[in-house]
Coordinates of C-alpha atoms in Angstrom, one line a residue:
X1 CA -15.3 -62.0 41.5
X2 CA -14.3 -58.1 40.5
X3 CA -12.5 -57.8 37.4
X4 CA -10.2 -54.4 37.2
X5 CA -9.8 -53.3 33.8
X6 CA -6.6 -52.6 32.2
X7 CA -5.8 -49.0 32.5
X8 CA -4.1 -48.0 29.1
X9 CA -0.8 -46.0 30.4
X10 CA -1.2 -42.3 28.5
X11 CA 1.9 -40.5 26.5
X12 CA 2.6 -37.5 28.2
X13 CA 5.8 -37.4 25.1
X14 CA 2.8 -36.8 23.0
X15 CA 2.4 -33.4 23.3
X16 CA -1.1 -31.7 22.0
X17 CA -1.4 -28.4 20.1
X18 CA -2.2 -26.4 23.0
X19 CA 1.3 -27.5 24.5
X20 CA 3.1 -27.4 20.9
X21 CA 1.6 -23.9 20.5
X22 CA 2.9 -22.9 24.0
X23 CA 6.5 -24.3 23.3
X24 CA 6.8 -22.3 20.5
X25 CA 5.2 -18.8 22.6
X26 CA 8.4 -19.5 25.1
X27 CA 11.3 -20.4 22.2
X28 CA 9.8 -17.1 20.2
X29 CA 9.4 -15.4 23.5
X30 CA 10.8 -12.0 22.6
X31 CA 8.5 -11.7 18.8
X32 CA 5.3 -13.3 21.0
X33 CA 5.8 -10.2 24.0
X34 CA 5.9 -8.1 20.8
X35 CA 3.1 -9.7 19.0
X36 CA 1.2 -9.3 21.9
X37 CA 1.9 -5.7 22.5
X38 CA 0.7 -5.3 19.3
X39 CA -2.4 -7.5 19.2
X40 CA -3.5 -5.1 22.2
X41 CA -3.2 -1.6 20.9
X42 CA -5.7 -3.3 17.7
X43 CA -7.8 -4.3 20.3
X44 CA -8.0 -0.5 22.0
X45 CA -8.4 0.8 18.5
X46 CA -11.1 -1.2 17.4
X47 CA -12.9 -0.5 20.9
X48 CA -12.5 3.1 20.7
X49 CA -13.4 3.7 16.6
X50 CA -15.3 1.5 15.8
X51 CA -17.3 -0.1 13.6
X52 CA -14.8 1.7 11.3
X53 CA -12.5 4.7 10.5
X54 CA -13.1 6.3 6.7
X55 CA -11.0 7.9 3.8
X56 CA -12.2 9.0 0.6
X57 CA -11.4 5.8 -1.3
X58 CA -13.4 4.0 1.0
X59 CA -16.8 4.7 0.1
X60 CA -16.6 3.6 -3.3
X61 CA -14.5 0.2 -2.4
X62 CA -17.8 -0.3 -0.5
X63 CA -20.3 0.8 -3.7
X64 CA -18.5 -2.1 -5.3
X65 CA -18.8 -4.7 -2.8
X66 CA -22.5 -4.3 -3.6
X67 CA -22.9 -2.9 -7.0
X68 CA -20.1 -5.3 -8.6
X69 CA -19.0 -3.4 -11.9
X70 CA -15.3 -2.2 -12.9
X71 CA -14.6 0.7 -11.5
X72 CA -13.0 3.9 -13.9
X73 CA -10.5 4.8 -11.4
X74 CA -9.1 2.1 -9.7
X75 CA -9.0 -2.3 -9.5
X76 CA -11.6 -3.8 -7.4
X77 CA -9.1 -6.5 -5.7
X78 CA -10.3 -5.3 -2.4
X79 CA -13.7 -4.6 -3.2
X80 CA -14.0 -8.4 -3.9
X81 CA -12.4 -8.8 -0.4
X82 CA -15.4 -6.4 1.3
X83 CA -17.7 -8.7 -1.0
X84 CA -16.4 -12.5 0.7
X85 CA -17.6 -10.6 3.8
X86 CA -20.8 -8.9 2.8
X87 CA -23.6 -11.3 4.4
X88 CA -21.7 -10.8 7.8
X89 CA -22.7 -7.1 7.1
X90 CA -20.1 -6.0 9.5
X91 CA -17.5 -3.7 9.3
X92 CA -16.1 -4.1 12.7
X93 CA -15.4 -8.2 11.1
X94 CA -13.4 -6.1 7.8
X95 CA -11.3 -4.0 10.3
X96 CA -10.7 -7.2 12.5
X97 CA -9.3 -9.3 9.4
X98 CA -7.3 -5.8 8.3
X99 CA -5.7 -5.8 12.1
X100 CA -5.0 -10.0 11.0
X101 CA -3.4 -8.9 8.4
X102 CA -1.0 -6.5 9.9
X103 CA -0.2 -9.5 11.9
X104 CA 0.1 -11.5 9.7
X105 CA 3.0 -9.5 7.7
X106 CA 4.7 -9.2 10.9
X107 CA 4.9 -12.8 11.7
X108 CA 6.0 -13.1 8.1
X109 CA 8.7 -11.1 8.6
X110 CA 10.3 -12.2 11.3
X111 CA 9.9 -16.1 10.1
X112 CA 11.9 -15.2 7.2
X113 CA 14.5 -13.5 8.9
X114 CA 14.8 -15.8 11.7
X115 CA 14.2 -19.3 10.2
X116 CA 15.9 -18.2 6.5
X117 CA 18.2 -15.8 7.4
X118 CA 19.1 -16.8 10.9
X119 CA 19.1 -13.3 12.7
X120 CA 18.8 -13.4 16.5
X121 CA 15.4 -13.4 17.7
X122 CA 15.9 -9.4 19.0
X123 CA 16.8 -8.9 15.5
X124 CA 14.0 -10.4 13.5
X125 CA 11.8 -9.0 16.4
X126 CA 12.9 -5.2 15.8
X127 CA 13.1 -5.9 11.8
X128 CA 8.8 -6.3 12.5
X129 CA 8.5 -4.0 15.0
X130 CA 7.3 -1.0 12.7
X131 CA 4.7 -2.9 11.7
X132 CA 3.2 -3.8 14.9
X133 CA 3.9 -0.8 17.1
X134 CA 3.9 2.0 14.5
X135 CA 0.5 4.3 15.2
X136 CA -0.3 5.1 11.7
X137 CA -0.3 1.8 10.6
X138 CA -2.4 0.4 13.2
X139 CA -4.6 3.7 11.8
X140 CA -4.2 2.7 8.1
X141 CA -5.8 -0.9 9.2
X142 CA -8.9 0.7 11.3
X143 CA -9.5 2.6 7.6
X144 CA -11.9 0.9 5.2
X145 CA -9.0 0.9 2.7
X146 CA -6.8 -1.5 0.2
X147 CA -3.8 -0.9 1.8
X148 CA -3.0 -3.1 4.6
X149 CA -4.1 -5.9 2.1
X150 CA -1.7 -4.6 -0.4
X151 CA 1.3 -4.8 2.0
X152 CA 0.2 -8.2 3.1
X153 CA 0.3 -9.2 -0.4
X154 CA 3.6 -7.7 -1.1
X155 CA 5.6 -9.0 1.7
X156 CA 4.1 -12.4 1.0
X157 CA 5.2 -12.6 -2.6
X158 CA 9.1 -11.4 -1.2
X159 CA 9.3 -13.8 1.1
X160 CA 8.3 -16.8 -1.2
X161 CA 10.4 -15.6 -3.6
X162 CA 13.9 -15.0 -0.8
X163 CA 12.6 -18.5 1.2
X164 CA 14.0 -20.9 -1.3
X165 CA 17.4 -20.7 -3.4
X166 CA 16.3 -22.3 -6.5
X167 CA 12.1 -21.3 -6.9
X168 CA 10.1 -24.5 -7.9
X169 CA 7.7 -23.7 -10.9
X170 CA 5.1 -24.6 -8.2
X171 CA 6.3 -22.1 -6.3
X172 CA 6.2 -19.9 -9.4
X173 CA 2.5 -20.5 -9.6
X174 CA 2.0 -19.3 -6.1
X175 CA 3.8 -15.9 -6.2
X176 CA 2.3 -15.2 -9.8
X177 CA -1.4 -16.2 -8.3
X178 CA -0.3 -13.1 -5.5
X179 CA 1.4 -10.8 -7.6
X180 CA -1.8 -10.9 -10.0
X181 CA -3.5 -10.6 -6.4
X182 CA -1.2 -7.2 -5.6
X183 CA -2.1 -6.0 -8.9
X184 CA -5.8 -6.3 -8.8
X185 CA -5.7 -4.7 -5.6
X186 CA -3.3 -1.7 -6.7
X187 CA -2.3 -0.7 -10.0
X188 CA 1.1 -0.5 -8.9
X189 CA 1.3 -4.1 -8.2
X190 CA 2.3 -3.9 -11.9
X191 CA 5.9 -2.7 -11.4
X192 CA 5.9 -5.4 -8.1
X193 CA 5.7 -8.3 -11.2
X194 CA 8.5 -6.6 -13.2
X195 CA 11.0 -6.6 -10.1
X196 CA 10.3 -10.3 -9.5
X197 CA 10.6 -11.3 -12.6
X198 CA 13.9 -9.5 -12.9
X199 CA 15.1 -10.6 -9.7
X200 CA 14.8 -14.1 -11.0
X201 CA 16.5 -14.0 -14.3
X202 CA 19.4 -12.0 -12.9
X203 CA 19.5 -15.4 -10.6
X204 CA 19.0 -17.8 -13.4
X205 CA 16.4 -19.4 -11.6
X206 CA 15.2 -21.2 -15.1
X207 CA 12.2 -20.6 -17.5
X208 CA 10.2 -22.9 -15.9
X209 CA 9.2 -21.1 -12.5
X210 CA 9.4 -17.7 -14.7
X211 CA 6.9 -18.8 -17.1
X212 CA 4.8 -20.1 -14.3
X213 CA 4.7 -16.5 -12.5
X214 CA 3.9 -14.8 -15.7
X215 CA 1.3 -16.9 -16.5
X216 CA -0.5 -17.5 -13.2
X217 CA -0.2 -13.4 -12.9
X218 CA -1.5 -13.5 -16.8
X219 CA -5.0 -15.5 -16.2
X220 CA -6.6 -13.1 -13.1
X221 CA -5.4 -10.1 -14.7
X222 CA -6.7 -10.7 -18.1
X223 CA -9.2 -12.1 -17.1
X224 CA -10.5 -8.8 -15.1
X225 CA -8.9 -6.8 -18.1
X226 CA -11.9 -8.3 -20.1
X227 CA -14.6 -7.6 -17.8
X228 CA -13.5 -4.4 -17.9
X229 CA -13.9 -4.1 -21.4
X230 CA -17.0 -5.3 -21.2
X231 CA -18.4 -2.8 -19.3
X232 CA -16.3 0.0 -21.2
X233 CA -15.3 -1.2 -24.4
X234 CA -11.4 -0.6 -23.5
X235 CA -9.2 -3.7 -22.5
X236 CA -7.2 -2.2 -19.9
X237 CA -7.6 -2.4 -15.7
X238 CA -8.8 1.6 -15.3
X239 CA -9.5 4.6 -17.3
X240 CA -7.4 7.2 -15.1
X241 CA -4.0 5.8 -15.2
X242 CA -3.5 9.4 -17.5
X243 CA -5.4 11.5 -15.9
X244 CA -3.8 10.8 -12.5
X245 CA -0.7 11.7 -14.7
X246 CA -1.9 14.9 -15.5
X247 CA -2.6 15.8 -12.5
X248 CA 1.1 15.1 -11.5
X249 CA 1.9 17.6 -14.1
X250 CA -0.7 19.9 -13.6
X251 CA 1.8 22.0 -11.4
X252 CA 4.2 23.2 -13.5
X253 CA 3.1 22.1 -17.1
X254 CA 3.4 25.0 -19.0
X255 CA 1.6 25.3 -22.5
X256 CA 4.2 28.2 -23.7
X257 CA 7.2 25.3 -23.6
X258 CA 4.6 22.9 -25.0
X259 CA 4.6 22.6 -29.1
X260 CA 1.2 21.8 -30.4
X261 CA -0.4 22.0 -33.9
X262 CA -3.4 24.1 -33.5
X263 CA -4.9 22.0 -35.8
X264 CA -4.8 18.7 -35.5
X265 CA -4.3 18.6 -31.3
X266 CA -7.1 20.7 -30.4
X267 CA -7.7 17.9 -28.1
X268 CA -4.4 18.7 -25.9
X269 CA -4.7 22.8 -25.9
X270 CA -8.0 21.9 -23.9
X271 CA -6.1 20.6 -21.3
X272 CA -4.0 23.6 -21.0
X273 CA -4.1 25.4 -17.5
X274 CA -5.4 29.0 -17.9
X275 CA -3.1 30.1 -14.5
X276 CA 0.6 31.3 -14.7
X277 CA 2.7 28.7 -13.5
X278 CA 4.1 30.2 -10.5
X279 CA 0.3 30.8 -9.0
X280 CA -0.9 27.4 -8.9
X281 CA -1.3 25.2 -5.8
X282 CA 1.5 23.4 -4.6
X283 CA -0.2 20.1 -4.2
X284 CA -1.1 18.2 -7.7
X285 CA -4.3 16.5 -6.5
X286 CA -6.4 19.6 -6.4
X287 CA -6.2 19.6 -9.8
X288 CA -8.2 16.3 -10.2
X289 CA -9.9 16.0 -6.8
X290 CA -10.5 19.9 -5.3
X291 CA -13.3 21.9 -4.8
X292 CA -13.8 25.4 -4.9
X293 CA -12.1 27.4 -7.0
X294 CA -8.2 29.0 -7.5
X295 CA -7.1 32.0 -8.2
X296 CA -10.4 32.4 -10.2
X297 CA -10.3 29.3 -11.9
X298 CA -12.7 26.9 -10.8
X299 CA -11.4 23.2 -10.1
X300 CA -12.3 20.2 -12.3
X301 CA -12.8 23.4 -15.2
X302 CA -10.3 22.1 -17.7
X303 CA -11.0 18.0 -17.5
X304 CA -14.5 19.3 -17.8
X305 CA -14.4 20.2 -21.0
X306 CA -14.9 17.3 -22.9
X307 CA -18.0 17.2 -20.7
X308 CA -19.2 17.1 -16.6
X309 CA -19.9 13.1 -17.5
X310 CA -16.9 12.3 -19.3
X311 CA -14.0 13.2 -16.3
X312 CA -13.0 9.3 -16.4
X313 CA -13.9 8.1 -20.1
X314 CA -11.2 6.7 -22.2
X315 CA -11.1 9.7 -24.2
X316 CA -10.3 12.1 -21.6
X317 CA -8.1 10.0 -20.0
X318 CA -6.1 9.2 -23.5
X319 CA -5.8 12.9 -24.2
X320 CA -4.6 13.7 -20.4
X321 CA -2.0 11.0 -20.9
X322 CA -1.0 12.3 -24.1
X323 CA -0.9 15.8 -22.8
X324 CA 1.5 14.6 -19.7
X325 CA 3.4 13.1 -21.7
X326 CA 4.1 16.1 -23.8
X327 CA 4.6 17.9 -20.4
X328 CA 7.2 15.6 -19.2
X329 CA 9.5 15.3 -22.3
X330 CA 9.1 19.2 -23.3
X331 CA 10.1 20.3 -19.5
X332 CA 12.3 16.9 -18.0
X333 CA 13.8 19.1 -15.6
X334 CA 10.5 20.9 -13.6
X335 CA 8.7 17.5 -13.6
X336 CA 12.3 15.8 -11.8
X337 CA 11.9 18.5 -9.6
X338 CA 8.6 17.9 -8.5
X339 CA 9.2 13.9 -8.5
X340 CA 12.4 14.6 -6.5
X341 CA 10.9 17.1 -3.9
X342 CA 7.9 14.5 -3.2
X343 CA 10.1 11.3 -2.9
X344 CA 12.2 13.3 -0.4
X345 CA 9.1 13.8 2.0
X346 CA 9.1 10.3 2.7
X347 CA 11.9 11.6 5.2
X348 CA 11.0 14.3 7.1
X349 CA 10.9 14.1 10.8
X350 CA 7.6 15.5 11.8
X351 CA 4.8 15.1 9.6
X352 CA 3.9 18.6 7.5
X353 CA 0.3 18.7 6.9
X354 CA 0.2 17.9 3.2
X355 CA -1.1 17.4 0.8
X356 CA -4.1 19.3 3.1
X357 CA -5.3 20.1 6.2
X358 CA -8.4 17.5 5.3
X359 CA -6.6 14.5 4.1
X360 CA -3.8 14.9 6.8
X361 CA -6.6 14.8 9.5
X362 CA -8.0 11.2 8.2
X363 CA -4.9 9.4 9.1
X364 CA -5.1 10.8 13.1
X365 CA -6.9 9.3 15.7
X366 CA -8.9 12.2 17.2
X367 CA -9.9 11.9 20.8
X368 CA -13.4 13.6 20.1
X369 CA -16.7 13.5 17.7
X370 CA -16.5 15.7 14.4
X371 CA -19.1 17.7 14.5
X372 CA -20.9 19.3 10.9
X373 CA -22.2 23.2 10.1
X374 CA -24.7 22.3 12.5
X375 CA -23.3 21.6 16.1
X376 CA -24.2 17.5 15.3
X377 CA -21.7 14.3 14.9
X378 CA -20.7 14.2 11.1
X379 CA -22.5 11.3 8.5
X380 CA -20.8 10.1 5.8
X381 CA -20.7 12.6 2.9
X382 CA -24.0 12.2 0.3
X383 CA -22.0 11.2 -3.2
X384 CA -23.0 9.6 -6.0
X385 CA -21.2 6.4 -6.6
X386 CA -19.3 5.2 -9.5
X387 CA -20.7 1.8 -9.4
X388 CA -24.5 2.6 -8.5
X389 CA -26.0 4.1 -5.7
X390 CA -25.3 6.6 -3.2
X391 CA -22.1 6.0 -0.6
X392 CA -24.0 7.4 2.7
X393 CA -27.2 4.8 2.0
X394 CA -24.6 1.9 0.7
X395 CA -22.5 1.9 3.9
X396 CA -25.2 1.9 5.6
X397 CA -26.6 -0.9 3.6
X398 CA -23.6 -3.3 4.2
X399 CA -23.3 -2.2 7.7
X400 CA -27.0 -3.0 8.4
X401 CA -27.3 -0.2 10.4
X402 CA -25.3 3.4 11.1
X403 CA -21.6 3.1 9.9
X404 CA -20.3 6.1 11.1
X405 CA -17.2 5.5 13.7
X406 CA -17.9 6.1 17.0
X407 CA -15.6 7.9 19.4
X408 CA -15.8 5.8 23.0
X409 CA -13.2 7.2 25.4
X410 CA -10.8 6.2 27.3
X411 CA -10.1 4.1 24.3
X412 CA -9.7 6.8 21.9
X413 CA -7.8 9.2 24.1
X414 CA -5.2 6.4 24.4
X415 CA -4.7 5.6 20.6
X416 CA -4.6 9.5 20.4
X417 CA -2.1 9.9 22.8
X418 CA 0.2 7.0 21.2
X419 CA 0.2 8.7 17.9
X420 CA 2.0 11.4 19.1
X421 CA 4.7 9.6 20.2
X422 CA 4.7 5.9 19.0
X423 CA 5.5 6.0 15.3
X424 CA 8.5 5.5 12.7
X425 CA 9.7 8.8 11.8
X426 CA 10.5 9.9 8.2
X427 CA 14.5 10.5 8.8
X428 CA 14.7 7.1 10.2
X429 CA 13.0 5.4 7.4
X430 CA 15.7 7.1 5.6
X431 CA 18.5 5.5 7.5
X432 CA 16.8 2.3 7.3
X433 CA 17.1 2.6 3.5
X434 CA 20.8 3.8 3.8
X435 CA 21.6 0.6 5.5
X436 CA 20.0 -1.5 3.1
X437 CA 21.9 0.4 0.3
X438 CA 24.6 -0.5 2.1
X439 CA 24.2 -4.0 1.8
X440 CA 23.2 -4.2 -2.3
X441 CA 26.8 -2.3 -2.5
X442 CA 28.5 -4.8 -0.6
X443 CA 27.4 -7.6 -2.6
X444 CA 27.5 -5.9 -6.2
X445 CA 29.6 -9.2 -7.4
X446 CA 26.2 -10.7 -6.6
X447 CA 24.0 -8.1 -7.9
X448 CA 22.9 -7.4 -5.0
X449 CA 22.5 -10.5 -3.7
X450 CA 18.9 -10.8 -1.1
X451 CA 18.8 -7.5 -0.1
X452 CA 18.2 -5.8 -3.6
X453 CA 15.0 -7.3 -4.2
X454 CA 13.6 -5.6 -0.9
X455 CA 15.4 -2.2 -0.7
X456 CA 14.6 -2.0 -4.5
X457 CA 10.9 -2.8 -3.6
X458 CA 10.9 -0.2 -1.2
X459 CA 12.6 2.5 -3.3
X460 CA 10.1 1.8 -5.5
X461 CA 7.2 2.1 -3.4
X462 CA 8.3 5.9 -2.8
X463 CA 9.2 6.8 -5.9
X464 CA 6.0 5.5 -7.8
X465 CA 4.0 7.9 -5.9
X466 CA 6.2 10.6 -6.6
X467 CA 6.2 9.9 -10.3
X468 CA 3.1 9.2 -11.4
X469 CA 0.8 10.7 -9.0
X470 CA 1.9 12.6 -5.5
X471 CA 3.2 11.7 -2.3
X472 CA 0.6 10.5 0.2
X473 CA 1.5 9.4 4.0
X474 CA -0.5 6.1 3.3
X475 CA 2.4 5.3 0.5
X476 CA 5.0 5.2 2.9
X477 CA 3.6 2.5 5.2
X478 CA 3.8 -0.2 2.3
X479 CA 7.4 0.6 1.8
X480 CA 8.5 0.1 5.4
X481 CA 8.4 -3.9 5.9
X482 CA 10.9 -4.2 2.7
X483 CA 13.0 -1.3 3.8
X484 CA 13.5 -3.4 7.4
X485 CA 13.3 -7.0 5.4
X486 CA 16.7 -5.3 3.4
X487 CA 18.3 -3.9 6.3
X488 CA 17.8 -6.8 8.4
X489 CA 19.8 -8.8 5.9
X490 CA 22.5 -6.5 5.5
X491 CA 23.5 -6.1 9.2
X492 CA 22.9 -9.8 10.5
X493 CA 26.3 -10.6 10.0
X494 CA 27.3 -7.2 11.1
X495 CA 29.0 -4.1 9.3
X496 CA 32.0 -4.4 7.4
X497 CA 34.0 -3.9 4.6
X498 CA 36.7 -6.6 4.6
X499 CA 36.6 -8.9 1.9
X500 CA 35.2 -13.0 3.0
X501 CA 37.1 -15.8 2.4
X502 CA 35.4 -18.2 0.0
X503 CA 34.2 -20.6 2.3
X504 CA 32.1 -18.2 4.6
X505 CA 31.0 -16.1 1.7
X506 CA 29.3 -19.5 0.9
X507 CA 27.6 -19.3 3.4
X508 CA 27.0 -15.8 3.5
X509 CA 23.4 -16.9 2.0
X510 CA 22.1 -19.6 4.0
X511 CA 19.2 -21.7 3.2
X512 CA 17.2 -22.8 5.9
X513 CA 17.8 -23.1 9.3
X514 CA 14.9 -24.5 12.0
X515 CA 14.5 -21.5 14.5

């Protein structure tokens, strides 16, 4: 006697992840082609400069990672970042979570615009479309650098806070947790909190999710405050925050406007520039960071003089704070000229070499090997490290081997060639702006309504800069998600002037809406 056994009929309505995931690839068809695109050129990059592509900044982020200390000049948010990954000792696995994250603030921009603000999927698509496709963005995430983190952090914390009408204290908890995230990671992070903040009492949101921001921002913040003073006996998050203002006024300070008493501020008159005025170098970072010398004055001479070891002590950097200050409010007009002319390269349409020929040349992909005094392929430079140890031997340390970036062809000759062409120019950032401006105008009965939180995001990302330190290409890129979030929402129900009726301007802000 043969027995058959029941064959249990299968649920083909019962669709797995694989098939879920692949329903969503053909509704979001036009973002995933994009998405795509853009996962690919990360890929070329990585194969053609790797393990990884350097600045300045980046050696010490790394001394950090593996002599944990505060460091003098800037947060170590992303130095704990390079420390999560340290036992993989892999740079190549840093750059791959950087080229994530510039995914990642993609996606979340066009989930926002699509699913809260209902834009056509074209539109949501082009809104994230600098972030994928632009070259120097896809550079600034090949650099061992804060930045792409930073941006990451910063779109997230505007989308929580546009997703929902009325923000949870929950919620609160969340964006204050990122915001002390964005802070730790840049010091401008700071005025990030201040917007929010704002942006939800101007929309009465309640004390309760305001309380929760603050104080979720309050606890990682103070707490690193205190580790800082700790290891320098000042409870603050750096000790350059004034000098970094002197050197923005290092240009055109001029001790002959400047009143001092010659007796008690013996302190400031150190600080005074021994070069006429109209002599000096048109760029404000050589007057904290050159090399060489100037019209016979050697650089680093007048921070110096409170001693070669004392450049980023919290005496130095109180009396350069005090003597930009004294700067600013004795000659308003020069230092709104300087702040003015910086903001305003944010918009040019090449790219003028600035603020040197040697910073300008770390945010290109070059198609061949550097080569030092002596016909061989450059190593990292030998410095002495803030935080212990020497930068050359500690990248080399966490890489496990040599970290320098390798040049492999055709790869590199591809991303070189896309540069040229392939990138958001400064004049259309500008229009980009203009739109959203456009749209806080429109909605002044609203205060702006959801675009002002963006546009005045971005606007604030330039102008920081250009305030309190100098324009730097690698500023702009931050800035351009929240321009696109702002002028996304301003033209999704088009351009016009006419006045709504009551029931679509009800609508005007919609909630949610399943994409």
């Amino acid at each position: 006697m043969v027995s058959v056994a029941e064959i249990t009929p299968v649920d083909h309505s019962a669709a797995g992840w694989a098939a879920r995931l692949l329903s969503m690839v053909r509704r979001h068809r036009v973002f995933a082609a994009a998405f795509g695109i853009g996962a690919v050129l990360r890929l070329i990059t990585m194969l053609g400069y790797g393990p990884a592509m350097w600045f300045n900044d980046s050696y010490e982020y790394v001394s950090v990672a593996l002599h944990p200390r505060p460091h003098p000049i800037r947060p170590d948010g992303y130095s704990f970042w390079l420390m999560l990954l340290k036992p993989f000792h892999s740079f190549s696995l840093v750059i791959f979570t950087q080229h994530l994250m510039g995914l990642a603030t993609a996606c979340l921009i066009y989930a926002l615009l699509r699913i809260k603000f209902r834009l056509p999927k074209w539109g949501a698509t082009l809104a994230a479309a600098p972030v994928l496709f632009d070259a120097y963005q896809i550079q600034l995430e090949q650099l061992v650098m804060s930045d792409t983190l930073f941006t990451l952090l910063v779109v997230g914390v505007i989308t929580l806070v546009l997703w929902k009408r009325r923000l949870s204290w929950k919620a609160g908890a969340v964006v204050g947790f990122l915001l002390a995230l964005t802070w730790l990671t840049r010091s401008i992070g700071m005025p990030i909190l201040a917007l929010v903040v704002l942006y939800l009492l101007v929309k009465r949101t309640g004390w309760r999710p305001i309380v929760a921001v603050l104080t979720a921002c309050a606890i990682p913040v103070m707490a690193y405050m205190g580790w800082f003073a700790s290891a320098y006996g000042k409870f603050a998050m750096t000790n350059s925050d004034g000098l970094i203002l002197y050197m923005r006024t290092a240009i055109f300070a001029d001790c002959n406007k400047m009143e001092f008493d010659k007796y008690k501020e013996v302190q400031l008159l150190l600080l005074c520039i021994n070069e006429p005025v109209d002599s000096r170098k048109e760029y404000a970072q050589w007057y904290l960071w050159g090399q060489g010398s100037h019209n016979g004055t050697a650089t680093g001479e007048v921070l110096h003089r409170w001693g070669v070891n004392k450049k980023w002590s919290e005496i130095t950097n109180d009396a350069a704070s005090a003597f930009a200050t004294r700067a600013i409010l004795s000659q308003p007009g020069d230092y709104l000229q300087v702040v003015v002319r910086d903001f305003f390269r944010s918009f040019h349409w090449a790219r003028p070499r600035f603020p040197d020929e040697s910073t300008y040349n770390m945010y290109q992909f070059k198609p061949y090997v550097e080569l030092d005094d002596t016909g061989k392929p450059k190593r990292l430079p030998k410095w002495s490290s803030y935080a212990g140890g020497r930068t050359d031997t500690d990248a080399f340390s966490y890489e496990q081997g040599p970290p320098e970036t390798k040049i492999v062809q055709p790869w590199a000759g591809i991303m070189s060639g896309y540069q040229q062409v392939f990138y958001l120019r400064g004049i259309m950032l500008g229009g980009i702006l203009l739109i959203g401006l456009y749209g806080v105008a429109v909605r002044w009965r609203k205060f702006g309504g959801a675009v002002v939180l963006p546009w005045l995001g971005a606007v604030g990302l330039l102008l920081a800069p250009a305030a309190t330190a100098e324009f730097d290409y690698r500023y702009v890129l931050p800035a351009v998600p929240l321009a696109c979030i702002a002028a996304a929402i301003t033209l999704r129900k088009g351009v016009t002037w006419a006045r709504r009726s009551p029931k679509n301007a009800s609508a005007s802000e919609p909630t949610t809406q399943p994409a």
